[in-house]
PDB file of C-alpha atoms and ligand atoms in Angstrom:
ATOM      1  CA  MET A1392      -4.982  11.142  -3.317  1.00  0.00           C
ATOM      2  CA  GLN A1393      -7.781  13.654  -3.374  1.00  0.00           C
ATOM      3  CA  ASP A1394      -9.751  13.818  -6.659  1.00  0.00           C
ATOM      4  CA  LYS A1395      -9.662  17.212  -8.256  1.00  0.00           C
ATOM      5  CA  ILE A1396     -13.022  18.337  -9.753  1.00  0.00           C
ATOM      6  CA  LEU A1397     -13.739  21.396 -12.157  1.00  0.00           C
ATOM      7  CA  ILE A1398     -17.041  22.918 -12.102  1.00  0.00           C
ATOM      8  CA  ILE A1399     -17.600  25.040 -15.308  1.00  0.00           C
ATOM      9  CA  GLU A1400     -20.702  27.089 -14.531  1.00  0.00           C
ATOM     10  CA  ASP A1401     -21.478  30.584 -15.099  1.00  0.00           C
ATOM     11  CA  GLU A1402     -24.341  30.929 -12.418  1.00  0.00           C
ATOM     12  CA  GLU A1403     -22.242  31.876  -9.486  1.00  0.00           C
ATOM     13  CA  ARG A1404     -24.829  30.808  -6.970  1.00  0.00           C
ATOM     14  CA  ILE A1405     -25.032  27.198  -8.238  1.00  0.00           C
ATOM     15  CA  ALA A1406     -21.162  27.019  -8.753  1.00  0.00           C
ATOM     16  CA  ARG A1407     -20.462  28.059  -5.187  1.00  0.00           C
ATOM     17  CA  PHE A1408     -23.001  25.814  -3.740  1.00  0.00           C
ATOM     18  CA  VAL A1409     -21.565  22.735  -5.638  1.00  0.00           C
ATOM     19  CA  GLU A1410     -18.104  24.051  -4.623  1.00  0.00           C
ATOM     20  CA  LEU A1411     -18.984  23.965  -0.930  1.00  0.00           C
ATOM     21  CA  GLU A1412     -20.684  20.507  -1.288  1.00  0.00           C
ATOM     22  CA  LEU A1413     -17.872  18.906  -3.142  1.00  0.00           C
ATOM     23  CA  THR A1414     -15.220  20.311  -0.665  1.00  0.00           C
ATOM     24  CA  HIS A1415     -17.363  19.001   2.176  1.00  0.00           C
ATOM     25  CA  GLU A1416     -17.269  15.277   0.564  1.00  0.00           C
ATOM     26  CA  GLY A1417     -13.278  15.740   0.500  1.00  0.00           C
ATOM     27  CA  TYR A1418     -12.766  16.548  -3.156  1.00  0.00           C
ATOM     28  CA  VAL A1419     -10.808  19.376  -4.203  1.00  0.00           C
ATOM     29  CA  ALA A1420     -13.157  21.959  -6.243  1.00  0.00           C
ATOM     30  CA  HIS A1421     -12.034  24.345  -8.675  1.00  0.00           C
ATOM     31  CA  LYS A1422     -14.492  26.635 -10.708  1.00  0.00           C
ATOM     32  CA  ALA A1423     -14.657  28.530 -14.051  1.00  0.00           C
ATOM     33  CA  ALA A1424     -17.109  30.968 -15.106  1.00  0.00           C
ATOM     34  CA  ASP A1425     -17.095  30.821 -18.748  1.00  0.00           C
ATOM     35  CA  GLY A1426     -16.460  28.351 -21.619  1.00  0.00           C
ATOM     36  CA  LEU A1427     -13.018  29.515 -22.867  1.00  0.00           C
ATOM     37  CA  GLU A1428     -11.688  29.559 -18.975  1.00  0.00           C
ATOM     38  CA  GLY A1429     -13.104  26.152 -18.344  1.00  0.00           C
ATOM     39  CA  LEU A1430     -11.604  24.580 -21.323  1.00  0.00           C
ATOM     40  CA  GLU A1431      -8.248  26.096 -20.597  1.00  0.00           C
ATOM     41  CA  LYS A1432      -8.395  24.561 -17.060  1.00  0.00           C
ATOM     42  CA  ALA A1433      -9.928  21.448 -18.303  1.00  0.00           C
ATOM     43  CA  VAL A1434      -6.978  20.798 -20.484  1.00  0.00           C
ATOM     44  CA  GLY A1435      -4.356  21.666 -18.274  1.00  0.00           C
ATOM     45  CA  GLY A1436      -5.455  21.159 -14.679  1.00  0.00           C
ATOM     46  CA  GLY A1437      -5.074  17.221 -14.214  1.00  0.00           C
ATOM     47  CA  TYR A1438      -8.912  16.882 -13.141  1.00  0.00           C
ATOM     48  CA  SER A1439     -10.413  13.548 -12.267  1.00  0.00           C
ATOM     49  CA  LEU A1440     -13.850  14.799 -13.316  1.00  0.00           C
ATOM     50  CA  ILE A1441     -15.677  17.879 -14.922  1.00  0.00           C
ATOM     51  CA  LEU A1442     -19.040  19.103 -14.259  1.00  0.00           C
ATOM     52  CA  LEU A1443     -20.148  21.124 -17.327  1.00  0.00           C
ATOM     53  CA  ASP A1444     -22.873  23.618 -17.873  1.00  0.00           C
ATOM     54  CA  VAL A1445     -24.283  23.724 -21.432  1.00  0.00           C
ATOM     55  CA  MET A1446     -25.306  27.277 -21.530  1.00  0.00           C
ATOM     56  CA  LEU A1447     -22.227  29.369 -21.034  1.00  0.00           C
ATOM     57  CA  PRO A1448     -20.779  32.499 -22.116  1.00  0.00           C
ATOM     58  CA  HIS A1449     -17.989  32.701 -25.117  1.00  0.00           C
ATOM     59  CA  ILE A1450     -18.244  29.096 -25.800  1.00  0.00           C
ATOM     60  CA  ASN A1451     -21.017  26.813 -24.851  1.00  0.00           C
ATOM     61  CA  GLY A1452     -20.787  23.626 -22.963  1.00  0.00           C
ATOM     62  CA  MET A1453     -21.112  21.385 -25.981  1.00  0.00           C
ATOM     63  CA  GLU A1454     -18.225  23.145 -27.720  1.00  0.00           C
ATOM     64  CA  VAL A1455     -16.198  22.956 -24.557  1.00  0.00           C
ATOM     65  CA  LEU A1456     -16.661  19.262 -24.787  1.00  0.00           C
ATOM     66  CA  ARG A1457     -16.170  18.855 -28.369  1.00  0.00           C
ATOM     67  CA  ARG A1458     -12.927  20.640 -28.052  1.00  0.00           C
ATOM     68  CA  LEU A1459     -11.689  18.837 -24.891  1.00  0.00           C
ATOM     69  CA  ARG A1460     -12.223  15.639 -26.403  1.00  0.00           C
ATOM     70  CA  GLN A1461      -9.803  16.397 -29.242  1.00  0.00           C
ATOM     71  CA  HIS A1462      -6.815  16.483 -26.795  1.00  0.00           C
ATOM     72  CA  PRO A1463      -5.038  13.518 -26.167  1.00  0.00           C
ATOM     73  CA  PRO A1464      -5.420  11.499 -22.826  1.00  0.00           C
ATOM     74  CA  PRO A1465      -5.170  11.930 -19.829  1.00  0.00           C
ATOM     75  CA  ALA A1466      -6.983  15.443 -20.389  1.00  0.00           C
ATOM     76  CA  GLY A1467      -8.893  14.371 -23.372  1.00  0.00           C
ATOM     77  CA  ASP A1468     -10.732  11.522 -21.782  1.00  0.00           C
ATOM     78  CA  THR A1469     -11.464  13.347 -18.342  1.00  0.00           C
ATOM     79  CA  PRO A1470     -14.943  12.199 -17.349  1.00  0.00           C
ATOM     80  CA  VAL A1471     -17.662  14.889 -18.038  1.00  0.00           C
ATOM     81  CA  ILE A1472     -21.054  15.097 -16.525  1.00  0.00           C
ATOM     82  CA  MET A1473     -23.249  17.678 -18.207  1.00  0.00           C
ATOM     83  CA  LEU A1474     -25.508  20.007 -16.571  1.00  0.00           C
ATOM     84  CA  THR A1475     -28.515  20.403 -18.766  1.00  0.00           C
ATOM     85  CA  ALA A1476     -31.824  22.417 -18.561  1.00  0.00           C
ATOM     86  CA  ARG A1477     -34.923  20.904 -17.620  1.00  0.00           C
ATOM     87  CA  ASP A1478     -36.649  18.968 -20.793  1.00  0.00           C
ATOM     88  CA  ALA A1479     -33.548  19.924 -22.877  1.00  0.00           C
ATOM     89  CA  THR A1480     -33.659  16.569 -24.454  1.00  0.00           C
ATOM     90  CA  THR A1481     -31.428  17.618 -27.263  1.00  0.00           C
ATOM     91  CA  ASP A1482     -28.797  18.708 -25.052  1.00  0.00           C
ATOM     92  CA  LYS A1483     -28.671  15.219 -23.442  1.00  0.00           C
ATOM     93  CA  VAL A1484     -28.409  13.637 -26.859  1.00  0.00           C
ATOM     94  CA  TYR A1485     -25.957  15.834 -28.340  1.00  0.00           C
ATOM     95  CA  GLY A1486     -23.956  15.667 -24.974  1.00  0.00           C
ATOM     96  CA  LEU A1487     -23.753  11.844 -24.773  1.00  0.00           C
ATOM     97  CA  ASP A1488     -23.175  11.966 -28.590  1.00  0.00           C
ATOM     98  CA  GLY A1489     -20.336  14.440 -28.054  1.00  0.00           C
ATOM     99  CA  GLY A1490     -18.736  12.366 -25.502  1.00  0.00           C
ATOM    100  CA  ALA A1491     -20.391  13.037 -22.158  1.00  0.00           C
ATOM    101  CA  ASN A1492     -20.053  10.337 -19.844  1.00  0.00           C
ATOM    102  CA  ASP A1493     -23.302  11.366 -17.979  1.00  0.00           C
ATOM    103  CA  TYR A1494     -25.595  14.260 -17.415  1.00  0.00           C
ATOM    104  CA  VAL A1495     -27.897  15.675 -14.694  1.00  0.00           C
ATOM    105  CA  THR A1496     -30.926  17.864 -15.385  1.00  0.00           C
ATOM    106  CA  LYS A1497     -31.105  21.373 -13.561  1.00  0.00           C
ATOM    107  CA  PRO A1498     -32.481  21.824 -10.942  1.00  0.00           C
ATOM    108  CA  PHE A1499     -30.542  18.876  -9.453  1.00  0.00           C
ATOM    109  CA  ALA A1500     -30.623  17.525  -5.941  1.00  0.00           C
ATOM    110  CA  ILE A1501     -27.088  17.516  -4.740  1.00  0.00           C
ATOM    111  CA  GLU A1502     -27.057  13.773  -3.457  1.00  0.00           C
ATOM    112  CA  GLU A1503     -27.970  12.724  -6.919  1.00  0.00           C
ATOM    113  CA  LEU A1504     -24.875  14.809  -8.414  1.00  0.00           C
ATOM    114  CA  LEU A1505     -22.709  13.270  -5.727  1.00  0.00           C
ATOM    115  CA  ALA A1506     -23.930   9.674  -6.526  1.00  0.00           C
ATOM    116  CA  ARG A1507     -23.197  10.212 -10.431  1.00  0.00           C
ATOM    117  CA  ILE A1508     -19.777  11.696  -9.503  1.00  0.00           C
ATOM    118  CA  ARG A1509     -18.865   8.648  -7.238  1.00  0.00           C
ATOM    119  CA  ALA A1510     -20.182   6.212  -9.909  1.00  0.00           C
ATOM    120  CA  LEU A1511     -17.910   7.870 -12.698  1.00  0.00           C
ATOM    121  CA  LEU A1512     -14.752   8.061 -10.364  1.00  0.00           C
ATOM    122  CA  ARG A1513     -15.170   4.439  -9.423  1.00  0.00           C
ATOM    123  CA  LYS A1514     -15.500   3.466 -12.974  1.00  0.00           C
ATOM    124  CA  LYS A1515     -12.386   5.459 -14.079  1.00  0.00           C
ATOM    125  CA  SER A1516     -10.319   3.928 -11.321  1.00  0.00           C
ATOM    126  CA  SER A1517     -11.323   0.261 -11.619  1.00  0.00           C
ATOM    127  CA  ALA A1518      -9.157  -2.284 -13.366  1.00  0.00           C
ATOM    128  CA  LEU A1519     -10.107  -3.234 -16.738  1.00  0.00           C
ATOM    129  CA  THR A1520      -9.640  -7.038 -17.654  1.00  0.00           C
ATOM    130  CA  CYS A1521      -9.588  -9.017 -20.539  1.00  0.00           C
ATOM    131  CA  ARG A1522      -8.238 -12.402 -21.330  1.00  0.00           C
ATOM    132  CA  GLY A1523      -5.764 -12.416 -18.458  1.00  0.00           C
ATOM    133  CA  VAL A1524      -4.638  -9.010 -19.259  1.00  0.00           C
ATOM    134  CA  SER A1525      -5.583  -6.591 -16.542  1.00  0.00           C
ATOM    135  CA  LEU A1526      -4.893  -2.830 -17.007  1.00  0.00           C
ATOM    136  CA  ASP A1527      -4.905  -0.439 -13.985  1.00  0.00           C
ATOM    137  CA  PRO A1528      -5.905   3.013 -15.119  1.00  0.00           C
ATOM    138  CA  GLU A1529      -4.978   4.751 -11.637  1.00  0.00           C
ATOM    139  CA  ARG A1530      -1.488   3.146 -11.536  1.00  0.00           C
ATOM    140  CA  ARG A1531      -1.029   3.090 -15.090  1.00  0.00           C
ATOM    141  CA  THR A1532       0.100  -0.601 -15.145  1.00  0.00           C
ATOM    142  CA  VAL A1533      -0.655  -3.633 -17.200  1.00  0.00           C
ATOM    143  CA  SER A1534      -0.117  -7.081 -16.356  1.00  0.00           C
ATOM    144  CA  ALA A1535      -0.789 -10.329 -18.403  1.00  0.00           C
ATOM    145  CA  ASN A1536      -1.339 -13.517 -16.043  1.00  0.00           C
ATOM    146  CA  GLY A1537       0.118 -11.771 -13.353  1.00  0.00           C
ATOM    147  CA  ARG A1538       3.390 -10.691 -14.970  1.00  0.00           C
ATOM    148  CA  GLU A1539       3.750  -6.957 -15.225  1.00  0.00           C
ATOM    149  CA  ILE A1540       4.385  -5.649 -19.006  1.00  0.00           C
ATOM    150  CA  ASP A1541       6.322  -2.681 -19.687  1.00  0.00           C
ATOM    151  CA  LEU A1542       4.377  -0.264 -21.974  1.00  0.00           C
ATOM    152  CA  THR A1543       5.139   3.259 -23.421  1.00  0.00           C
ATOM    153  CA  ARG A1544       2.768   5.957 -22.533  1.00  0.00           C
ATOM    154  CA  ARG A1545       1.134   6.032 -26.207  1.00  0.00           C
ATOM    155  CA  GLU A1546       0.990   1.988 -26.168  1.00  0.00           C
ATOM    156  CA  PHE A1547      -0.930   2.155 -22.662  1.00  0.00           C
ATOM    157  CA  ASP A1548      -3.405   4.825 -23.914  1.00  0.00           C
ATOM    158  CA  LEU A1549      -4.024   2.779 -26.861  1.00  0.00           C
ATOM    159  CA  LEU A1550      -4.775  -0.456 -25.165  1.00  0.00           C
ATOM    160  CA  ARG A1551      -6.792   1.431 -22.560  1.00  0.00           C
ATOM    161  CA  HIS A1552      -8.978   2.790 -25.041  1.00  0.00           C
ATOM    162  CA  LEU A1553      -9.502  -0.464 -26.672  1.00  0.00           C
ATOM    163  CA  MET A1554     -10.110  -2.361 -23.373  1.00  0.00           C
ATOM    164  CA  GLU A1555     -12.701   0.621 -22.246  1.00  0.00           C
ATOM    165  CA  ASN A1556     -14.443  -0.244 -25.360  1.00  0.00           C
ATOM    166  CA  LYS A1557     -14.399  -3.865 -25.412  1.00  0.00           C
ATOM    167  CA  ASP A1558     -16.370  -5.531 -28.215  1.00  0.00           C
ATOM    168  CA  ILE A1559     -16.918  -2.022 -29.882  1.00  0.00           C
ATOM    169  CA  VAL A1560     -14.852  -1.840 -33.213  1.00  0.00           C
ATOM    170  CA  GLN A1561     -12.717   1.362 -33.002  1.00  0.00           C
ATOM    171  CA  ARG A1562     -12.007   3.079 -36.258  1.00  0.00           C
ATOM    172  CA  ARG A1563      -8.486   4.031 -36.973  1.00  0.00           C
ATOM    173  CA  GLU A1564      -9.419   7.726 -37.307  1.00  0.00           C
ATOM    174  CA  THR A1565     -11.197   7.499 -33.665  1.00  0.00           C
ATOM    175  CA  LEU A1566      -8.307   5.925 -32.198  1.00  0.00           C
ATOM    176  CA  LEU A1567      -5.980   8.737 -33.605  1.00  0.00           C
ATOM    177  CA  THR A1568      -8.262  11.445 -32.256  1.00  0.00           C
ATOM    178  CA  ARG A1569      -8.735   9.913 -28.810  1.00  0.00           C
ATOM    179  CA  VAL A1570      -5.331   8.695 -28.206  1.00  0.00           C
ATOM    180  CA  TRP A1571      -3.080  10.802 -30.197  1.00  0.00           C
ATOM    181  CA  GLY A1572      -5.306  13.960 -30.102  1.00  0.00           C
ATOM    182  CA  TYR A1573      -6.565  16.098 -32.999  1.00  0.00           C
ATOM    183  CA  ASP A1574      -3.486  18.093 -33.786  1.00  0.00           C
ATOM    184  CA  TYR A1575      -1.667  15.078 -34.588  1.00  0.00           C
ATOM    185  CA  SER A1576      -0.370  15.375 -38.282  1.00  0.00           C
ATOM    186  CA  GLY A1577       0.855  11.817 -38.821  1.00  0.00           C
ATOM    187  CA  GLU A1578      -0.967   9.002 -40.939  1.00  0.00           C
ATOM    188  CA  THR A1579      -3.291   6.578 -39.609  1.00  0.00           C
ATOM    189  CA  ASN A1580      -0.862   3.841 -40.049  1.00  0.00           C
ATOM    190  CA  SER A1581       0.521   5.091 -36.798  1.00  0.00           C
ATOM    191  CA  VAL A1582      -2.239   3.009 -35.103  1.00  0.00           C
ATOM    192  CA  ASP A1583      -1.097  -0.055 -36.970  1.00  0.00           C
ATOM    193  CA  VAL A1584       2.358   0.386 -35.805  1.00  0.00           C
ATOM    194  CA  TYR A1585       1.274   0.787 -32.216  1.00  0.00           C
ATOM    195  CA  ILE A1586      -1.066  -2.209 -32.613  1.00  0.00           C
ATOM    196  CA  ARG A1587       2.061  -4.236 -33.779  1.00  0.00           C
ATOM    197  CA  TYR A1588       4.015  -3.061 -30.642  1.00  0.00           C
ATOM    198  CA  LEU A1589       1.054  -4.133 -28.344  1.00  0.00           C
ATOM    199  CA  ARG A1590       0.816  -7.556 -29.958  1.00  0.00           C
ATOM    200  CA  ALA A1591       4.555  -8.000 -29.706  1.00  0.00           C
ATOM    201  CA  LYS A1592       4.525  -7.185 -26.081  1.00  0.00           C
ATOM    202  CA  ILE A1593       1.336  -9.005 -24.889  1.00  0.00           C
ATOM    203  CA  GLU A1594       0.002 -11.467 -27.453  1.00  0.00           C
ATOM    204  CA  GLU A1595       3.054 -13.031 -28.676  1.00  0.00           C
ATOM    205  CA  PRO A1596       4.709 -13.889 -25.310  1.00  0.00           C
ATOM    206  CA  LEU A1597       1.306 -15.320 -23.984  1.00  0.00           C
ATOM    207  CA  GLY A1598       0.218 -17.093 -27.170  1.00  0.00           C
ATOM    208  CA  MET A1599      -3.304 -15.653 -27.415  1.00  0.00           C
ATOM    209  CA  LYS A1600      -5.259 -13.253 -29.394  1.00  0.00           C
ATOM    210  CA  LEU A1601      -6.539  -9.933 -27.472  1.00  0.00           C
ATOM    211  CA  ILE A1602      -6.812  -7.311 -30.395  1.00  0.00           C
ATOM    212  CA  HIS A1603      -8.394  -8.241 -33.381  1.00  0.00           C
ATOM    213  CA  THR A1604      -8.199  -6.565 -36.775  1.00  0.00           C
ATOM    214  CA  VAL A1605     -11.631  -5.476 -38.482  1.00  0.00           C
ATOM    215  CA  ARG A1606     -10.356  -5.196 -42.151  1.00  0.00           C
ATOM    216  CA  GLY A1607     -10.838  -1.758 -43.727  1.00  0.00           C
ATOM    217  CA  VAL A1608     -12.110  -0.373 -40.403  1.00  0.00           C
ATOM    218  CA  GLY A1609     -10.098  -0.511 -37.393  1.00  0.00           C
ATOM    219  CA  TYR A1610      -9.471  -2.721 -34.278  1.00  0.00           C
ATOM    220  CA  VAL A1611     -11.363  -4.324 -31.465  1.00  0.00           C
ATOM    221  CA  VAL A1612     -10.684  -6.138 -28.107  1.00  0.00           C
ATOM    222  CA  ARG A1613     -12.725  -9.224 -27.377  1.00  0.00           C
ATOM    223  CA  ASP A1614     -12.778 -11.605 -24.572  1.00  0.00           C
TER     224      ASP A1614
HETATM  225 CA1   CA B 423     -25.438  28.514 -17.606  1.00  0.00          CA
END
């Protein structure tokens, strides 16, 4: 299947150039010329990756990123490469803090941008493994010691987020935002409930510990 890439960029000349290059590389490329249009497409368009300019009309790239990351997966965790102005170090820092996966500085060499895109798409589709548990983000399957485990969408997204952040403690609030989405109005104990489901499906049958509780904070997956 071809990867769909969204270019959110108000400079038509750059957007058009990148679109042509991406199409040439075999990607499906779509454009958005301002922050609001970009966010709308990013949330509903099923993109594999987003190229996001910082300076945009209506809402800027940082705000687009912030709002995008408040949506549940798969839209909310779409890989984002920020296009930042030269020497705008603060943009890079804010961008990476705000959940950008990478950034390139304008003016950029198209080969460099294509290399960053390939690297992120590879990372996105490569299997995550930990303690005999293997999670395939592309096929949305999980297996433990070679046996497939049937997970609901929410259980899968929660496990995926934990495995992507192996050895990094995830606060309950972070998990709620990244897995349930910001408009979720329930309690943080939903996280505890779903952790119990995952343990019952994965840890108990295998007799091992994958997800560790960090008292008063949250959860972490450790090898
Ligand atoms: Ca711009």
